[in-house]
Amino acid sequence: MHKNARVSKKLWKLGMKEYNTQYFDFNKDGDLIAKEGNNVYNIRYLAEKFGTSLEILFPYILEERVEDLIDLASSLIKKLKYQGKFYYHFPMKSNQTKEVVMAMVGEGANIETASYNELSLVRKMLEQESFNQKMRILCNGPKTDKYINLIDELQHRGLKVIPIIEGPNELKNFQYSRYDVGIRLDMPVKTNSSWNKKIDRFGFTKEEILKMPPFKNLKVLHYRMGAKFDKPADVLATTKYALNVYFELKAKNPSLDSIDIGGGMPIPYERDKKYQADKILERIFELLKKESEKRGVPHPNLVCEWGRYIVAPAQVTIYKVIDTKNITHKNIPAKKWYVVDGSFMNDLIDTWSIDQKWAVAPVNNKYDEKITDVWLSGSSCDSDDIYTGVESSVSLPDYNFNENEPFYIVFFDTGAYQDALASSHCLLSSPLKIVVENGHIVVARKRASPDDMGKEFGW
Ligand SMILES: *Cc1c(COP(=O)(O)O)cnc(C)c1O
């Protein structure tokens, strides 16, 4: 029996709301479990049953998160006597899985699309009558002819579809649309982050926007606050800048009534505490209220498109350690290599492309009396397929491959972007994906066979 589950829980920062791990714990045998009300799922058992690499999606986690966000906004609106409305739009690009999108819509989320294909899924949902017709849809991303035609079609069918104008050609198409439109402001307030490009092709500068002749139906001013802001002051600086543009633009376009702060709310991937969502949302509402009252303008509606914040904590990825190797070099932080049966380059590509870090913990935890510093490697043939750089390492229980029992590890917060960005380097299959809710387990994506993988490449 595992000696001290309580110590391990603390060590791996489970059961802590500030890290979104309140759903996870270790049982008395040292196995990782996920809790949903009185249901308990043994993760080691799932790994053994379905095999690894394995993605586990917990829709109830994202349902709770989106419900909390919408409730938070309602209570702030009451508390501050705010007169505008709050609209949460789920950005589909952060996770297009059917179970995710349906769960979001079921909790009252609106939708934001980034492409014609994403909007086509909305049409599919419409045809299956799977959402309330009052749901609102914001359309970002380059407006190809197909995308424009579909926006038009859905508007004619009575849906509230609002394209956000992001470039000159889109301006030509939508400036005099008889339906509501939005426009994207290129935010010059920059921070140090890979999402906050020094040069951004999307949107218009403040000067460009204010020079435009009046629109027929301008409703929304959109900008992005940029992911990975470290300080609330940075977030508020962008809001303040956008708000000034909003007031000037509204003078010319009285129909303008909403400010859209986009996505970008961070989550504690690295188990560090950044600012909290409730604090920042309160300060944004306060700022909107104060500034509009100063000018005698009605409080704008607030639109929020936080993606990773809602969906990342709702999925974990499990790997089995399939080899271990001692590192004998001196002056190196790591003592051992752990090779896993999946690929960071394929399954968790942000590891590789933007140096994303994740919280890693053991799934079967009977070895954690002794912790060691390891480097993790994926099982593609590529020497770049590693989790940790030379300078850093991950602390995990000391394990040798020749022990009798298999050893599994878990990556937390993998629910945003990784599936859509996944690749098939070395023709490896993506992890099998299961959806776990209400005591039921459903396979949402099978593991591709060699034939399936070959087909993708004309075999
Ligand atoms: C990507 C994107 C989002 C979501 O960003 P997160 O960082 O996941 O919150 C929201 N809105 C738009 C327009 C986007 O392009």
Short mmCIF file of C-alpha atoms and ligand atoms in Angstrom, two decimals:
data_model
loop_
_atom_site.label_atom_id
_atom_site.label_comp_id
_atom_site.label_asym_id
_atom_site.label_seq_id
_atom_site.Cartn_x
_atom_site.Cartn_y
_atom_site.Cartn_z
CA MET A 1 0.00 0.00 0.00
CA HIS A 2 1.07 3.53 -0.73
CA LYS A 3 2.47 5.11 2.40
CA ASN A 4 1.49 8.72 2.29
CA ALA A 5 -1.08 9.78 -0.25
CA ARG A 6 -1.53 13.13 1.45
CA VAL A 7 2.12 14.05 1.00
CA SER A 8 2.05 13.02 -2.66
CA LYS A 9 -1.07 15.03 -3.28
CA LYS A 10 0.71 18.09 -2.00
CA LEU A 11 3.90 17.31 -3.85
CA TRP A 12 2.09 17.11 -7.19
CA LYS A 13 -0.23 20.00 -6.34
CA LEU A 14 -3.45 18.04 -6.71
CA GLY A 15 -6.73 18.98 -5.09
CA MET A 16 -5.96 22.70 -5.40
CA LYS A 17 -8.50 25.00 -6.92
CA GLU A 18 -5.95 27.69 -7.76
CA TYR A 19 -4.28 25.18 -10.09
CA ASN A 20 -7.57 23.73 -11.39
CA THR A 21 -6.66 20.35 -9.89
CA GLN A 22 -9.50 20.12 -7.37
CA TYR A 23 -10.82 17.13 -9.34
CA PHE A 24 -7.68 15.02 -8.89
CA ASP A 25 -6.25 13.03 -6.03
CA PHE A 26 -4.35 9.84 -5.23
CA ASN A 27 -6.15 6.85 -3.74
CA LYS A 28 -4.74 4.69 -0.97
CA ASP A 29 -2.77 2.60 -3.46
CA GLY A 30 -1.12 5.68 -4.90
CA ASP A 31 -3.15 5.65 -8.12
CA LEU A 32 -4.26 8.93 -9.66
CA ILE A 33 -8.03 9.35 -9.53
CA ALA A 34 -10.40 11.92 -11.00
CA LYS A 35 -13.55 12.79 -9.09
CA GLU A 36 -16.90 13.89 -10.44
CA GLY A 37 -19.41 14.28 -7.62
CA ASN A 38 -19.53 10.78 -6.14
CA ASN A 39 -18.08 9.14 -9.26
CA VAL A 40 -14.42 8.25 -9.09
CA TYR A 41 -12.31 7.31 -12.11
CA ASN A 42 -9.06 5.43 -11.58
CA ILE A 43 -6.67 6.82 -14.20
CA ARG A 44 -4.21 3.93 -14.00
CA TYR A 45 -7.07 1.56 -14.63
CA LEU A 46 -8.17 3.58 -17.67
CA ALA A 47 -4.60 3.61 -19.00
CA GLU A 48 -4.45 -0.17 -18.69
CA LYS A 49 -7.87 -0.71 -20.23
CA PHE A 50 -7.54 1.64 -23.21
CA GLY A 51 -3.77 1.60 -23.62
CA THR A 52 -1.49 4.57 -23.97
CA SER A 53 -0.89 7.16 -25.31
CA LEU A 54 -4.29 8.25 -24.00
CA GLU A 55 -6.20 11.52 -23.83
CA ILE A 56 -8.95 11.79 -21.26
CA LEU A 57 -11.51 14.54 -21.70
CA PHE A 58 -13.68 15.47 -18.72
CA PRO A 59 -16.58 17.58 -20.06
CA TYR A 60 -17.84 18.21 -16.53
CA ILE A 61 -14.69 20.21 -15.79
CA LEU A 62 -15.25 22.60 -18.66
CA GLU A 63 -18.96 22.79 -17.89
CA GLU A 64 -18.15 23.87 -14.37
CA ARG A 65 -15.58 26.38 -15.61
CA VAL A 66 -17.87 28.05 -18.11
CA GLU A 67 -20.75 28.08 -15.64
CA ASP A 68 -18.47 29.72 -13.05
CA LEU A 69 -17.40 32.36 -15.57
CA ILE A 70 -20.95 33.23 -16.61
CA ASP A 71 -22.07 33.30 -12.96
CA LEU A 72 -19.12 35.48 -12.07
CA ALA A 73 -20.03 38.00 -14.76
CA SER A 74 -23.68 38.05 -13.61
CA SER A 75 -22.70 38.67 -10.02
CA LEU A 76 -20.27 41.45 -11.02
CA ILE A 77 -22.97 43.08 -13.14
CA LYS A 78 -25.26 43.07 -10.11
CA LYS A 79 -22.62 44.18 -7.67
CA LEU A 80 -21.40 47.07 -9.84
CA LYS A 81 -24.88 47.96 -11.12
CA TYR A 82 -23.48 47.56 -14.59
CA GLN A 83 -25.98 48.27 -17.33
CA GLY A 84 -24.41 46.42 -20.25
CA LYS A 85 -24.62 42.68 -20.89
CA PHE A 86 -21.93 39.99 -20.78
CA TYR A 87 -21.54 37.53 -23.65
CA TYR A 88 -19.21 34.57 -23.43
CA HIS A 89 -18.21 33.18 -26.83
CA PHE A 90 -16.37 29.87 -26.92
CA PRO A 91 -13.58 30.06 -29.53
CA MET A 92 -13.97 26.78 -31.39
CA LYS A 93 -10.36 26.77 -32.50
CA SER A 94 -9.24 26.03 -28.93
CA ASN A 95 -11.05 22.67 -29.13
CA GLN A 96 -13.44 21.56 -31.90
CA THR A 97 -14.31 18.20 -30.32
CA LYS A 98 -18.04 17.64 -30.54
CA GLU A 99 -18.36 16.80 -26.85
CA VAL A 100 -16.59 20.04 -25.96
CA VAL A 101 -18.59 22.32 -28.24
CA MET A 102 -21.92 20.73 -27.29
CA ALA A 103 -21.09 20.98 -23.58
CA MET A 104 -20.23 24.67 -24.01
CA VAL A 105 -23.41 25.44 -25.86
CA GLY A 106 -25.37 23.46 -23.26
CA GLU A 107 -24.02 25.74 -20.55
CA GLY A 108 -25.12 28.87 -22.38
CA ALA A 109 -21.92 29.77 -24.22
CA ASN A 110 -22.09 31.54 -27.57
CA ILE A 111 -19.64 30.59 -30.31
CA GLU A 112 -16.68 32.19 -32.03
CA THR A 113 -15.41 30.66 -35.28
CA ALA A 114 -12.06 31.05 -36.98
CA SER A 115 -12.77 29.49 -40.36
CA TYR A 116 -15.33 28.39 -42.92
CA ASN A 117 -14.99 24.80 -41.71
CA GLU A 118 -15.73 25.74 -38.12
CA LEU A 119 -18.76 27.75 -39.16
CA SER A 120 -19.88 24.75 -41.22
CA LEU A 121 -20.06 22.78 -37.97
CA VAL A 122 -22.34 25.49 -36.60
CA ARG A 123 -24.56 25.00 -39.64
CA LYS A 124 -24.57 21.29 -38.94
CA MET A 125 -25.64 21.97 -35.36
CA LEU A 126 -28.35 24.29 -36.65
CA GLU A 127 -29.67 21.58 -38.96
CA GLN A 128 -29.74 19.14 -36.07
CA GLU A 129 -31.59 21.74 -34.01
CA SER A 130 -29.02 21.34 -31.29
CA PHE A 131 -28.91 24.92 -30.07
CA ASN A 132 -31.16 27.79 -29.15
CA GLN A 133 -31.62 30.14 -32.11
CA LYS A 134 -30.76 33.06 -29.86
CA MET A 135 -27.17 31.88 -29.68
CA ARG A 136 -24.74 34.43 -31.11
CA ILE A 137 -21.84 33.63 -33.39
CA LEU A 138 -18.82 35.82 -33.96
CA CYS A 139 -16.74 35.09 -37.05
CA ASN A 140 -13.03 35.78 -37.02
CA GLY A 141 -10.27 34.53 -39.28
CA PRO A 142 -9.69 35.30 -42.97
CA LYS A 143 -13.06 35.63 -44.75
CA THR A 144 -12.70 33.52 -47.86
CA ASP A 145 -15.54 33.61 -50.40
CA LYS A 146 -16.97 30.38 -48.98
CA TYR A 147 -16.81 31.77 -45.46
CA ILE A 148 -18.53 35.00 -46.54
CA ASN A 149 -21.28 33.07 -48.35
CA LEU A 150 -21.91 30.88 -45.33
CA ILE A 151 -22.08 33.90 -43.01
CA ASP A 152 -24.63 35.36 -45.40
CA GLU A 153 -26.62 32.12 -45.60
CA LEU A 154 -26.84 31.75 -41.82
CA GLN A 155 -27.82 35.39 -41.38
CA HIS A 156 -30.64 34.86 -43.88
CA ARG A 157 -31.75 31.86 -41.89
CA GLY A 158 -32.20 34.15 -38.91
CA LEU A 159 -29.06 33.38 -36.92
CA LYS A 160 -27.19 36.13 -35.12
CA VAL A 161 -23.90 35.82 -36.99
CA ILE A 162 -21.53 38.76 -36.65
CA PRO A 163 -18.42 38.88 -38.86
CA ILE A 164 -15.43 40.71 -37.42
CA ILE A 165 -13.73 42.74 -40.14
CA GLU A 166 -9.99 42.14 -40.08
CA GLY A 167 -8.68 43.38 -43.41
CA PRO A 168 -9.33 45.70 -46.36
CA ASN A 169 -11.16 43.16 -48.52
CA GLU A 170 -13.42 42.22 -45.62
CA LEU A 171 -14.11 45.88 -45.06
CA LYS A 172 -15.34 46.18 -48.63
CA ASN A 173 -17.63 43.20 -48.12
CA PHE A 174 -19.12 44.08 -44.79
CA GLN A 175 -18.97 47.83 -44.19
CA TYR A 176 -22.47 48.38 -45.56
CA SER A 177 -23.92 45.00 -44.60
CA ARG A 178 -27.50 45.15 -43.45
CA TYR A 179 -26.55 42.79 -40.63
CA ASP A 180 -24.46 43.56 -37.56
CA VAL A 181 -20.69 43.61 -37.98
CA GLY A 182 -17.63 44.14 -35.84
CA ILE A 183 -14.17 45.46 -36.50
CA ARG A 184 -10.81 44.42 -35.15
CA LEU A 185 -8.39 46.88 -33.65
CA ASP A 186 -4.70 46.10 -33.90
CA MET A 187 -3.49 46.68 -30.39
CA PRO A 188 -0.23 48.61 -30.20
CA VAL A 189 0.18 47.89 -26.49
CA LYS A 190 2.58 44.96 -26.73
CA THR A 191 3.91 42.54 -24.17
CA ASN A 192 6.53 39.89 -24.24
CA SER A 193 4.65 36.90 -25.61
CA SER A 194 4.60 34.76 -28.69
CA TRP A 195 0.93 35.56 -29.29
CA ASN A 196 1.52 39.25 -29.15
CA LYS A 197 3.29 39.81 -32.45
CA LYS A 198 5.25 42.94 -33.05
CA ILE A 199 3.79 42.93 -36.53
CA ASP A 200 0.24 41.69 -36.86
CA ARG A 201 -1.49 41.42 -40.19
CA PHE A 202 -4.94 41.31 -38.66
CA GLY A 203 -6.98 44.34 -37.75
CA PHE A 204 -6.62 48.04 -38.28
CA THR A 205 -4.78 50.70 -36.33
CA LYS A 206 -6.70 53.25 -34.33
CA GLU A 207 -5.95 55.90 -36.97
CA GLU A 208 -7.23 53.69 -39.80
CA ILE A 209 -10.41 52.83 -37.94
CA LEU A 210 -11.21 56.40 -37.03
CA LYS A 211 -10.77 57.52 -40.63
CA MET A 212 -13.35 55.05 -41.99
CA PRO A 213 -16.68 56.47 -43.16
CA PRO A 214 -19.63 55.43 -40.97
CA PHE A 215 -20.71 51.80 -41.13
CA LYS A 216 -24.25 50.72 -41.69
CA ASN A 217 -24.45 48.44 -38.63
CA LEU A 218 -21.29 48.50 -36.56
CA LYS A 219 -21.83 46.72 -33.24
CA VAL A 220 -18.58 45.32 -31.93
CA LEU A 221 -15.07 46.62 -31.42
CA HIS A 222 -12.79 43.61 -31.07
CA TYR A 223 -9.18 43.41 -29.99
CA ARG A 224 -7.09 40.78 -28.30
CA MET A 225 -5.49 41.27 -24.97
CA GLY A 226 -2.87 38.68 -25.88
CA ALA A 227 -2.22 35.44 -24.06
CA LYS A 228 0.46 35.19 -21.41
CA PHE A 229 0.06 38.61 -19.90
CA ASP A 230 1.78 38.46 -16.55
CA LYS A 231 0.34 41.53 -14.93
CA PRO A 232 -3.24 42.76 -14.60
CA ALA A 233 -1.91 46.25 -15.38
CA ASP A 234 -1.01 45.07 -18.91
CA VAL A 235 -4.49 43.70 -19.47
CA LEU A 236 -6.09 46.89 -18.24
CA ALA A 237 -3.76 49.02 -20.38
CA THR A 238 -5.05 47.28 -23.52
CA THR A 239 -8.66 47.62 -22.37
CA LYS A 240 -8.14 51.30 -21.74
CA TYR A 241 -6.63 51.84 -25.17
CA ALA A 242 -9.48 49.98 -26.87
CA LEU A 243 -12.03 51.85 -24.84
CA ASN A 244 -10.76 55.20 -26.05
CA VAL A 245 -11.08 54.00 -29.63
CA TYR A 246 -14.56 52.70 -28.78
CA PHE A 247 -15.77 56.10 -27.59
CA GLU A 248 -14.43 57.94 -30.63
CA LEU A 249 -15.81 55.33 -32.98
CA LYS A 250 -19.19 55.38 -31.29
CA ALA A 251 -19.49 59.12 -31.88
CA LYS A 252 -19.53 58.33 -35.60
CA ASN A 253 -21.33 54.98 -35.36
CA PRO A 254 -24.01 55.22 -32.66
CA SER A 255 -25.01 51.57 -33.22
CA LEU A 256 -21.70 50.45 -31.65
CA ASP A 257 -22.55 48.89 -28.29
CA SER A 258 -20.07 46.08 -27.50
CA ILE A 259 -16.42 45.77 -26.69
CA ASP A 260 -14.85 42.36 -27.28
CA ILE A 261 -11.68 41.61 -25.29
CA GLY A 262 -11.02 38.38 -27.20
CA GLY A 263 -9.14 35.47 -25.64
CA GLY A 264 -5.85 35.32 -23.82
CA MET A 265 -6.69 34.58 -20.20
CA PRO A 266 -3.77 32.47 -18.98
CA ILE A 267 -3.95 29.32 -16.88
CA PRO A 268 -1.30 28.08 -14.44
CA TYR A 269 0.28 25.47 -16.73
CA GLU A 270 3.47 25.73 -14.72
CA ARG A 271 1.65 25.75 -11.40
CA ASP A 272 2.61 29.33 -10.80
CA LYS A 273 -0.01 31.78 -9.72
CA LYS A 274 -0.68 34.56 -12.15
CA TYR A 275 -3.60 36.89 -11.70
CA GLN A 276 -7.01 35.39 -11.13
CA ALA A 277 -9.87 35.58 -13.61
CA ASP A 278 -12.37 36.99 -11.12
CA LYS A 279 -10.08 39.87 -10.17
CA ILE A 280 -9.31 40.86 -13.74
CA LEU A 281 -12.92 40.64 -14.88
CA GLU A 282 -14.01 42.84 -12.01
CA ARG A 283 -11.38 45.43 -12.88
CA ILE A 284 -12.40 45.39 -16.54
CA PHE A 285 -16.07 45.94 -15.65
CA GLU A 286 -15.08 48.76 -13.26
CA LEU A 287 -12.97 50.41 -15.93
CA LEU A 288 -15.72 50.21 -18.57
CA LYS A 289 -18.22 51.65 -16.11
CA LYS A 290 -16.03 54.47 -14.88
CA GLU A 291 -14.87 55.59 -18.32
CA SER A 292 -18.30 55.48 -19.94
CA GLU A 293 -19.88 57.40 -17.07
CA LYS A 294 -17.18 60.04 -17.39
CA ARG A 295 -18.32 60.57 -20.98
CA GLY A 296 -22.02 60.11 -20.44
CA VAL A 297 -22.09 57.08 -22.76
CA PRO A 298 -24.08 53.90 -21.90
CA HIS A 299 -22.03 51.02 -20.45
CA PRO A 300 -20.92 48.82 -23.35
CA ASN A 301 -21.72 45.11 -23.53
CA LEU A 302 -18.67 43.06 -22.69
CA VAL A 303 -17.76 40.13 -24.96
CA CYS A 304 -15.15 37.61 -23.81
CA GLU A 305 -13.65 34.76 -25.86
CA TRP A 306 -11.39 32.99 -23.38
CA GLY A 307 -10.49 29.63 -24.88
CA ARG A 308 -7.61 27.89 -23.17
CA TYR A 309 -8.73 29.25 -19.81
CA ILE A 310 -11.98 27.29 -20.06
CA VAL A 311 -10.93 24.18 -21.93
CA ALA A 312 -7.28 23.36 -21.15
CA PRO A 313 -7.87 21.97 -17.62
CA ALA A 314 -10.61 19.63 -18.92
CA GLN A 315 -8.21 17.19 -20.56
CA VAL A 316 -5.15 15.20 -19.51
CA THR A 317 -2.72 13.12 -21.58
CA ILE A 318 -1.30 9.86 -20.25
CA TYR A 319 1.88 8.16 -21.39
CA LYS A 320 3.62 5.00 -20.31
CA VAL A 321 7.35 5.11 -19.66
CA ILE A 322 8.76 2.59 -22.13
CA ASP A 323 12.42 2.97 -21.36
CA THR A 324 14.72 4.57 -18.86
CA LYS A 325 18.34 5.43 -19.27
CA ASN A 326 20.84 6.92 -16.83
CA ILE A 327 22.55 10.16 -17.76
CA THR A 328 26.19 10.01 -16.87
CA HIS A 329 27.29 13.47 -18.02
CA LYS A 330 28.37 15.73 -15.22
CA ASN A 331 26.97 19.20 -14.48
CA ILE A 332 23.59 18.47 -15.92
CA PRO A 333 20.37 18.91 -13.97
CA ALA A 334 18.87 15.59 -15.04
CA LYS A 335 19.91 12.16 -13.84
CA LYS A 336 17.79 10.01 -16.14
CA TRP A 337 15.94 9.83 -19.41
CA TYR A 338 12.36 8.59 -19.38
CA VAL A 339 11.14 7.63 -22.86
CA VAL A 340 7.33 7.72 -23.25
CA ASP A 341 5.03 5.98 -25.73
CA GLY A 342 3.84 9.13 -27.43
CA SER A 343 5.36 12.14 -29.06
CA PHE A 344 5.71 15.69 -27.80
CA MET A 345 6.21 16.89 -31.36
CA ASN A 346 2.96 15.24 -32.43
CA ASP A 347 0.62 15.18 -29.44
CA LEU A 348 1.72 18.22 -27.44
CA ILE A 349 3.17 20.29 -30.19
CA ASP A 350 3.22 23.53 -28.22
CA THR A 351 6.00 21.93 -26.17
CA TRP A 352 8.10 22.16 -29.24
CA SER A 353 6.76 25.16 -31.14
CA ILE A 354 6.33 27.73 -28.38
CA ASP A 355 8.22 26.13 -25.51
CA GLN A 356 5.03 25.45 -23.59
CA LYS A 357 5.48 23.80 -20.22
CA TRP A 358 2.94 21.49 -18.57
CA ALA A 359 2.45 20.11 -15.11
CA VAL A 360 3.62 16.48 -15.09
CA ALA A 361 2.84 13.96 -12.35
CA PRO A 362 2.90 10.20 -11.83
CA VAL A 363 -0.28 8.20 -12.48
CA ASN A 364 0.71 5.22 -10.36
CA ASN A 365 2.59 6.72 -7.57
CA LYS A 366 4.05 4.00 -5.42
CA TYR A 367 7.57 5.00 -6.34
CA ASP A 368 7.49 8.53 -5.06
CA GLU A 369 9.44 7.91 -1.87
CA LYS A 370 12.40 8.79 -4.01
CA ILE A 371 12.12 11.60 -6.53
CA THR A 372 14.64 12.15 -9.27
CA ASP A 373 15.26 14.76 -11.96
CA VAL A 374 14.52 13.46 -15.43
CA TRP A 375 14.43 14.44 -19.03
CA LEU A 376 11.45 13.20 -20.99
CA SER A 377 11.68 12.01 -24.54
CA GLY A 378 8.94 11.11 -27.01
CA SER A 379 9.05 8.02 -29.15
CA SER A 380 9.47 9.53 -32.59
CA CYS A 381 12.92 9.11 -34.09
CA ASP A 382 13.56 12.82 -33.79
CA SER A 383 16.10 14.11 -31.30
CA ASP A 384 13.95 17.23 -31.00
CA ASP A 385 11.13 15.12 -29.58
CA ILE A 386 11.91 16.00 -25.98
CA TYR A 387 9.93 17.71 -23.32
CA THR A 388 12.66 19.46 -21.40
CA GLY A 389 15.49 21.59 -22.59
CA VAL A 390 19.08 21.02 -21.53
CA GLU A 391 18.88 23.59 -18.76
CA SER A 392 15.82 22.18 -17.05
CA SER A 393 14.35 18.89 -15.94
CA VAL A 394 11.18 17.41 -14.47
CA SER A 395 10.95 15.87 -11.03
CA LEU A 396 9.31 12.45 -11.07
CA PRO A 397 9.47 9.28 -8.99
CA ASP A 398 12.64 7.31 -9.53
CA TYR A 399 11.73 4.41 -11.80
CA ASN A 400 13.70 1.77 -13.64
CA PHE A 401 12.16 0.19 -16.65
CA ASN A 402 12.92 -3.32 -15.53
CA GLU A 403 10.64 -3.03 -12.50
CA ASN A 404 7.70 -5.38 -12.85
CA GLU A 405 4.98 -2.81 -12.91
CA PRO A 406 4.44 -0.35 -15.75
CA PHE A 407 4.81 3.31 -14.86
CA TYR A 408 2.46 5.94 -16.29
CA ILE A 409 2.78 9.71 -16.20
CA VAL A 410 0.15 12.40 -16.73
CA PHE A 411 0.34 15.77 -18.44
CA PHE A 412 -2.31 18.14 -17.14
CA ASP A 413 -4.15 20.94 -18.94
CA THR A 414 -3.82 19.51 -22.46
CA GLY A 415 -7.36 20.41 -23.56
CA ALA A 416 -6.58 23.49 -25.65
CA TYR A 417 -5.18 23.52 -29.19
CA GLN A 418 -3.02 20.37 -29.04
CA ASP A 419 -5.49 18.11 -30.86
CA ALA A 420 -6.02 20.45 -33.79
CA LEU A 421 -2.32 21.18 -34.10
CA ALA A 422 -1.32 17.51 -33.86
CA SER A 423 0.87 16.02 -36.57
CA SER A 424 1.94 12.57 -37.68
CA HIS A 425 5.72 12.82 -37.64
CA CYS A 426 7.26 9.35 -38.09
CA LEU A 427 3.72 8.25 -38.99
CA LEU A 428 2.90 7.84 -35.30
CA SER A 429 -0.78 7.63 -34.34
CA SER A 430 -2.37 10.26 -32.15
CA PRO A 431 -3.39 9.23 -28.63
CA LEU A 432 -6.67 7.38 -28.26
CA LYS A 433 -9.21 9.79 -26.80
CA ILE A 434 -11.89 8.92 -24.27
CA VAL A 435 -14.63 11.11 -22.85
CA VAL A 436 -15.47 10.50 -19.21
CA GLU A 437 -18.67 11.81 -17.67
CA ASN A 438 -21.55 10.67 -15.42
CA GLY A 439 -19.80 7.37 -14.84
CA HIS A 440 -19.73 6.59 -18.57
CA ILE A 441 -16.67 6.23 -20.72
CA VAL A 442 -16.91 6.73 -24.47
CA VAL A 443 -14.14 6.41 -27.05
CA ALA A 444 -14.21 9.66 -29.02
CA ARG A 445 -11.24 8.86 -31.25
CA LYS A 446 -9.77 5.44 -31.88
CA ARG A 447 -6.08 4.88 -32.22
CA ALA A 448 -5.26 5.00 -35.91
CA SER A 449 -3.94 1.73 -37.35
CA PRO A 450 -0.91 1.63 -39.68
CA ASP A 451 -3.42 1.35 -42.57
CA ASP A 452 -5.35 4.41 -41.38
CA MET A 453 -2.14 6.38 -41.11
CA GLY A 454 -0.95 5.19 -44.52
CA LYS A 455 -4.22 6.26 -46.12
CA GLU A 456 -3.53 9.85 -45.14
CA PHE A 457 -0.48 9.64 -47.35
CA GLY A 458 -1.99 7.91 -50.35
CA TRP A 459 -1.26 4.29 -49.39
C1 LIG B 1 -7.45 32.23 -30.54
C2 LIG B 1 -8.54 33.18 -30.26
C3 LIG B 1 -9.19 33.16 -29.02
C4 LIG B 1 -8.82 32.25 -27.90
O1 LIG B 1 -7.60 32.57 -27.31
P1 LIG B 1 -7.16 31.87 -25.94
O2 LIG B 1 -5.76 32.29 -25.77
O3 LIG B 1 -7.33 30.41 -26.12
O4 LIG B 1 -8.05 32.40 -24.87
C5 LIG B 1 -10.26 34.02 -28.87
N1 LIG B 1 -10.64 34.88 -29.84
C6 LIG B 1 -10.00 34.93 -31.03
C7 LIG B 1 -10.47 35.90 -32.05
C8 LIG B 1 -8.95 34.09 -31.28
O5 LIG B 1 -8.33 34.14 -32.46
#
